[in-house]
Amino acid sequence: MVTAKRPPGWPLLVALTNGRSRIPDDRLATAVRNRVVLVTGSSYGIGEATARRLARAGATVLLVARTADQLSAVADDINAAGGKAFAYPTNLADPAAIEALVRTILDEHGRVDVLVNNAGKSIRRSVADSYQRFHDIERTNAVNYLGPAKLVLELLPSMRAQRSGHIVNVSTAGVRTPPMARWSAYLASKSAFDVWLRCVAQEIRGDGVTTSTVYMGLVHTRMSEPTPMLNKMPGLSPEQAADQVCTAIAQRPNNITPPMVRPADVLGNLFRVPTDRLFEVYFRRGDRSRKPRSAE
């Protein structure tokens, strides 16, 4: 992982811009012990760190991602440490694969108590570089919006029937702040699922199914590493990000949002035109990182 030299006061800067939240181990254990928790994107990064902490707290963790070998390695490691984990390699961009996944999981475990929609695809590309790459928009939406929505739709009938369930959406603070050039496909897809789930939440809360959204700040993972400018910015480690996800699971808040995002959200709406102009100037000047970046 690429990291820049950290100046004095770096931890405070990280906390102010990205937030810090860690549920105590005993409270997490009370919330998840003997519960079945499905975590997507759990072969690396935030998903892996979340799965490991949940397993230590006594949850039965269902690991879902595309990378079969790495997923099995994480499951084996968790089980060797005394936890309980099961690996389910799945392409979450394939609706039929999601249907098969849920059938298998419900057959083998009977239920899913908590769903953590964490898997994602990040892409940073200018519109000029996208004229012949409409497939980038399709793929990004498949992973960040359509796949998570399909997974929720497949699991909701059983959650509503048992009148219990919790859905955690690992989103990005970028959907709450003014839009930025080059991030159009990524932010649009994350915003789409964010709004979709907020609408659905109004329909399912009365059936005992709750939702939480973690508007995650910058996290230094494989997904952010291809973009050099992000490596210089204050961000969380995967473990710190996992702490926020675990807090959402245990406390079930409506959302977890970094401290600096709320005022940025308000100011961005109050001063929409000048804010857009400011980002336009930034884009025109360039950030010395013009090559398209994509990761998932």
mmCIF file with all atom_site columns, N, CA and C in Angstrom, residues 247-282:
data_model
loop_
_atom_site.group_PDB
_atom_site.id
_atom_site.type_symbol
_atom_site.label_atom_id
_atom_site.label_alt_id
_atom_site.label_comp_id
_atom_site.label_asym_id
_atom_site.label_entity_id
_atom_site.label_seq_id
_atom_site.pdbx_PDB_ins_code
_atom_site.Cartn_x
_atom_site.Cartn_y
_atom_site.Cartn_z
_atom_site.occupancy
_atom_site.B_iso_or_equiv
_atom_site.pdbx_formal_charge
_atom_site.auth_seq_id
_atom_site.auth_comp_id
_atom_site.auth_asym_id
_atom_site.auth_atom_id
_atom_site.pdbx_PDB_model_num
ATOM 1   N N  . THR A 1 247 ? -19.867 -0.591 14.140  1.00 0.00 ? 247 THR A N  1
ATOM 2   C CA . THR A 1 247 ? -20.690 0.315  14.940  1.00 0.00 ? 247 THR A CA 1
ATOM 3   C C  . THR A 1 247 ? -22.093 0.412  14.354  1.00 0.00 ? 247 THR A C  1
ATOM 4   N N  . ALA A 1 248 ? -22.187 0.490  13.033  1.00 0.00 ? 248 ALA A N  1
ATOM 5   C CA . ALA A 1 248 ? -23.494 0.542  12.374  1.00 0.00 ? 248 ALA A CA 1
ATOM 6   C C  . ALA A 1 248 ? -24.285 -0.737 12.623  1.00 0.00 ? 248 ALA A C  1
ATOM 7   N N  . ILE A 1 249 ? -23.603 -1.874 12.623  1.00 0.00 ? 249 ILE A N  1
ATOM 8   C CA . ILE A 1 249 ? -24.280 -3.150 12.864  1.00 0.00 ? 249 ILE A CA 1
ATOM 9   C C  . ILE A 1 249 ? -24.826 -3.219 14.283  1.00 0.00 ? 249 ILE A C  1
ATOM 10  N N  . ALA A 1 250 ? -24.017 -2.802 15.248  1.00 0.00 ? 250 ALA A N  1
ATOM 11  C CA . ALA A 1 250 ? -24.398 -2.934 16.655  1.00 0.00 ? 250 ALA A CA 1
ATOM 12  C C  . ALA A 1 250 ? -25.411 -1.884 17.097  1.00 0.00 ? 250 ALA A C  1
ATOM 13  N N  . GLN A 1 251 ? -25.237 -0.646 16.648  1.00 0.00 ? 251 GLN A N  1
ATOM 14  C CA . GLN A 1 251 ? -26.090 0.443  17.125  1.00 0.00 ? 251 GLN A CA 1
ATOM 15  C C  . GLN A 1 251 ? -27.267 0.739  16.206  1.00 0.00 ? 251 GLN A C  1
ATOM 16  N N  . ARG A 1 252 ? -27.205 0.304  14.975  1.00 0.00 ? 252 ARG A N  1
ATOM 17  C CA . ARG A 1 252 ? -28.275 0.488  13.996  1.00 0.00 ? 252 ARG A CA 1
ATOM 18  C C  . ARG A 1 252 ? -28.699 1.955  13.836  1.00 0.00 ? 252 ARG A C  1
ATOM 19  N N  . PRO A 1 253 ? -27.758 2.864  13.647  1.00 0.00 ? 253 PRO A N  1
ATOM 20  C CA . PRO A 1 253 ? -28.146 4.252  13.391  1.00 0.00 ? 253 PRO A CA 1
ATOM 21  C C  . PRO A 1 253 ? -28.674 4.400  11.973  1.00 0.00 ? 253 PRO A C  1
ATOM 22  N N  . ASN A 1 254 ? -29.357 5.489  11.712  1.00 0.00 ? 254 ASN A N  1
ATOM 23  C CA . ASN A 1 254 ? -29.778 5.749  10.335  1.00 0.00 ? 254 ASN A CA 1
ATOM 24  C C  . ASN A 1 254 ? -28.574 5.877  9.425   1.00 0.00 ? 254 ASN A C  1
ATOM 25  N N  . ASN A 1 255 ? -27.545 6.590  9.902   1.00 0.00 ? 255 ASN A N  1
ATOM 26  C CA . ASN A 1 255 ? -26.333 6.742  9.106   1.00 0.00 ? 255 ASN A CA 1
ATOM 27  C C  . ASN A 1 255 ? -25.161 7.106  9.990   1.00 0.00 ? 255 ASN A C  1
ATOM 28  N N  . ILE A 1 256 ? -23.972 6.884  9.476   1.00 0.00 ? 256 ILE A N  1
ATOM 29  C CA . ILE A 1 256 ? -22.730 7.349  10.079  1.00 0.00 ? 256 ILE A CA 1
ATOM 30  C C  . ILE A 1 256 ? -22.053 8.226  9.032   1.00 0.00 ? 256 ILE A C  1
ATOM 31  N N  . THR A 1 257 ? -21.794 9.476  9.405   1.00 0.00 ? 257 THR A N  1
ATOM 32  C CA . THR A 1 257 ? -21.290 10.460 8.453   1.00 0.00 ? 257 THR A CA 1
ATOM 33  C C  . THR A 1 257 ? -20.076 11.172 9.030   1.00 0.00 ? 257 THR A C  1
ATOM 34  N N  . PRO A 1 258 ? -18.996 11.328 8.275   1.00 0.00 ? 258 PRO A N  1
ATOM 35  C CA . PRO A 1 258 ? -17.820 12.058 8.758   1.00 0.00 ? 258 PRO A CA 1
ATOM 36  C C  . PRO A 1 258 ? -18.177 13.483 9.179   1.00 0.00 ? 258 PRO A C  1
ATOM 37  N N  . PRO A 1 259 ? -17.505 14.020 10.203  1.00 0.00 ? 259 PRO A N  1
ATOM 38  C CA . PRO A 1 259 ? -17.852 15.342 10.743  1.00 0.00 ? 259 PRO A CA 1
ATOM 39  C C  . PRO A 1 259 ? -17.878 16.456 9.709   1.00 0.00 ? 259 PRO A C  1
ATOM 40  N N  . MET A 1 260 ? -16.938 16.449 8.780   1.00 0.00 ? 260 MET A N  1
ATOM 41  C CA . MET A 1 260 ? -16.830 17.554 7.833   1.00 0.00 ? 260 MET A CA 1
ATOM 42  C C  . MET A 1 260 ? -17.824 17.456 6.678   1.00 0.00 ? 260 MET A C  1
ATOM 43  N N  . VAL A 1 261 ? -18.501 16.320 6.567   1.00 0.00 ? 261 VAL A N  1
ATOM 44  C CA . VAL A 1 261 ? -19.383 16.123 5.419   1.00 0.00 ? 261 VAL A CA 1
ATOM 45  C C  . VAL A 1 261 ? -20.686 16.907 5.558   1.00 0.00 ? 261 VAL A C  1
ATOM 46  N N  . ARG A 1 262 ? -21.243 16.951 6.750   1.00 0.00 ? 262 ARG A N  1
ATOM 47  C CA . ARG A 1 262 ? -22.529 17.638 6.927   1.00 0.00 ? 262 ARG A CA 1
ATOM 48  C C  . ARG A 1 262 ? -22.456 19.120 6.542   1.00 0.00 ? 262 ARG A C  1
ATOM 49  N N  . PRO A 1 263 ? -21.475 19.880 7.065   1.00 0.00 ? 263 PRO A N  1
ATOM 50  C CA . PRO A 1 263 ? -21.389 21.282 6.615   1.00 0.00 ? 263 PRO A CA 1
ATOM 51  C C  . PRO A 1 263 ? -21.082 21.410 5.130   1.00 0.00 ? 263 PRO A C  1
ATOM 52  N N  . ALA A 1 264 ? -20.272 20.492 4.589   1.00 0.00 ? 264 ALA A N  1
ATOM 53  C CA . ALA A 1 264 ? -19.978 20.538 3.155   1.00 0.00 ? 264 ALA A CA 1
ATOM 54  C C  . ALA A 1 264 ? -21.240 20.292 2.336   1.00 0.00 ? 264 ALA A C  1
ATOM 55  N N  . ASP A 1 265 ? -22.101 19.400 2.834   1.00 0.00 ? 265 ASP A N  1
ATOM 56  C CA . ASP A 1 265 ? -23.368 19.104 2.171   1.00 0.00 ? 265 ASP A CA 1
ATOM 57  C C  . ASP A 1 265 ? -24.257 20.344 2.150   1.00 0.00 ? 265 ASP A C  1
ATOM 58  N N  . VAL A 1 266 ? -24.369 20.996 3.300   1.00 0.00 ? 266 VAL A N  1
ATOM 59  C CA . VAL A 1 266 ? -25.216 22.189 3.403   1.00 0.00 ? 266 VAL A CA 1
ATOM 60  C C  . VAL A 1 266 ? -24.684 23.318 2.523   1.00 0.00 ? 266 VAL A C  1
ATOM 61  N N  . LEU A 1 267 ? -23.390 23.594 2.649   1.00 0.00 ? 267 LEU A N  1
ATOM 62  C CA . LEU A 1 267 ? -22.795 24.686 1.878   1.00 0.00 ? 267 LEU A CA 1
ATOM 63  C C  . LEU A 1 267 ? -22.847 24.414 0.376   1.00 0.00 ? 267 LEU A C  1
ATOM 64  N N  . GLY A 1 268 ? -22.653 23.139 0.005   1.00 0.00 ? 268 GLY A N  1
ATOM 65  C CA . GLY A 1 268 ? -22.703 22.791 -1.405  1.00 0.00 ? 268 GLY A CA 1
ATOM 66  C C  . GLY A 1 268 ? -24.062 23.036 -2.021  1.00 0.00 ? 268 GLY A C  1
ATOM 67  N N  . ASN A 1 269 ? -25.130 22.849 -1.218  1.00 0.00 ? 269 ASN A N  1
ATOM 68  C CA . ASN A 1 269 ? -26.480 23.107 -1.716  1.00 0.00 ? 269 ASN A CA 1
ATOM 69  C C  . ASN A 1 269 ? -26.822 24.591 -1.700  1.00 0.00 ? 269 ASN A C  1
ATOM 70  N N  . LEU A 1 270 ? -26.338 25.302 -0.682  1.00 0.00 ? 270 LEU A N  1
ATOM 71  C CA . LEU A 1 270 ? -26.603 26.734 -0.596  1.00 0.00 ? 270 LEU A CA 1
ATOM 72  C C  . LEU A 1 270 ? -25.868 27.512 -1.680  1.00 0.00 ? 270 LEU A C  1
ATOM 73  N N  . PHE A 1 271 ? -24.659 27.053 -1.980  1.00 0.00 ? 271 PHE A N  1
ATOM 74  C CA . PHE A 1 271 ? -23.820 27.758 -2.947  1.00 0.00 ? 271 PHE A CA 1
ATOM 75  C C  . PHE A 1 271 ? -23.455 26.830 -4.104  1.00 0.00 ? 271 PHE A C  1
ATOM 76  N N  . ARG A 1 272 ? -24.487 26.258 -4.702  1.00 0.00 ? 272 ARG A N  1
ATOM 77  C CA . ARG A 1 272 ? -24.271 25.232 -5.717  1.00 0.00 ? 272 ARG A CA 1
ATOM 78  C C  . ARG A 1 272 ? -23.489 25.756 -6.923  1.00 0.00 ? 272 ARG A C  1
ATOM 79  N N  . VAL A 1 273 ? -23.870 26.909 -7.444  1.00 0.00 ? 273 VAL A N  1
ATOM 80  C CA . VAL A 1 273 ? -23.206 27.428 -8.648  1.00 0.00 ? 273 VAL A CA 1
ATOM 81  C C  . VAL A 1 273 ? -21.740 27.752 -8.391  1.00 0.00 ? 273 VAL A C  1
ATOM 82  N N  . PRO A 1 274 ? -21.409 28.542 -7.349  1.00 0.00 ? 274 PRO A N  1
ATOM 83  C CA . PRO A 1 274 ? -19.981 28.807 -7.120  1.00 0.00 ? 274 PRO A CA 1
ATOM 84  C C  . PRO A 1 274 ? -19.187 27.550 -6.790  1.00 0.00 ? 274 PRO A C  1
ATOM 85  N N  . THR A 1 275 ? -19.827 26.584 -6.114  1.00 0.00 ? 275 THR A N  1
ATOM 86  C CA . THR A 1 275 ? -19.123 25.333 -5.809  1.00 0.00 ? 275 THR A CA 1
ATOM 87  C C  . THR A 1 275 ? -18.796 24.576 -7.094  1.00 0.00 ? 275 THR A C  1
ATOM 88  N N  . ASP A 1 276 ? -19.768 24.499 -7.994  1.00 0.00 ? 276 ASP A N  1
ATOM 89  C CA . ASP A 1 276 ? -19.520 23.839 -9.281  1.00 0.00 ? 276 ASP A CA 1
ATOM 90  C C  . ASP A 1 276 ? -18.419 24.548 -10.062 1.00 0.00 ? 276 ASP A C  1
ATOM 91  N N  . ARG A 1 277 ? -18.403 25.859 -10.004 1.00 0.00 ? 277 ARG A N  1
ATOM 92  C CA . ARG A 1 277 ? -17.370 26.621 -10.704 1.00 0.00 ? 277 ARG A CA 1
ATOM 93  C C  . ARG A 1 277 ? -15.994 26.344 -10.104 1.00 0.00 ? 277 ARG A C  1
ATOM 94  N N  . LEU A 1 278 ? -15.942 26.232 -8.785  1.00 0.00 ? 278 LEU A N  1
ATOM 95  C CA . LEU A 1 278 ? -14.673 25.955 -8.116  1.00 0.00 ? 278 LEU A CA 1
ATOM 96  C C  . LEU A 1 278 ? -14.101 24.624 -8.571  1.00 0.00 ? 278 LEU A C  1
ATOM 97  N N  . PHE A 1 279 ? -14.947 23.591 -8.619  1.00 0.00 ? 279 PHE A N  1
ATOM 98  C CA . PHE A 1 279 ? -14.469 22.285 -9.052  1.00 0.00 ? 279 PHE A CA 1
ATOM 99  C C  . PHE A 1 279 ? -14.133 22.288 -10.544 1.00 0.00 ? 279 PHE A C  1
ATOM 100 N N  . GLU A 1 280 ? -14.824 23.121 -11.311 1.00 0.00 ? 280 GLU A N  1
ATOM 101 C CA . GLU A 1 280 ? -14.504 23.244 -12.732 1.00 0.00 ? 280 GLU A CA 1
ATOM 102 C C  . GLU A 1 280 ? -13.092 23.797 -12.917 1.00 0.00 ? 280 GLU A C  1
ATOM 103 N N  . VAL A 1 281 ? -12.745 24.804 -12.115 1.00 0.00 ? 281 VAL A N  1
ATOM 104 C CA . VAL A 1 281 ? -11.397 25.380 -12.186 1.00 0.00 ? 281 VAL A CA 1
ATOM 105 C C  . VAL A 1 281 ? -10.359 24.333 -11.814 1.00 0.00 ? 281 VAL A C  1
ATOM 106 N N  . TYR A 1 282 ? -10.657 23.562 -10.768 1.00 0.00 ? 282 TYR A N  1
ATOM 107 C CA . TYR A 1 282 ? -9.733  22.509 -10.339 1.00 0.00 ? 282 TYR A CA 1
ATOM 108 C C  . TYR A 1 282 ? -9.532  21.491 -11.456 1.00 0.00 ? 282 TYR A C  1
#
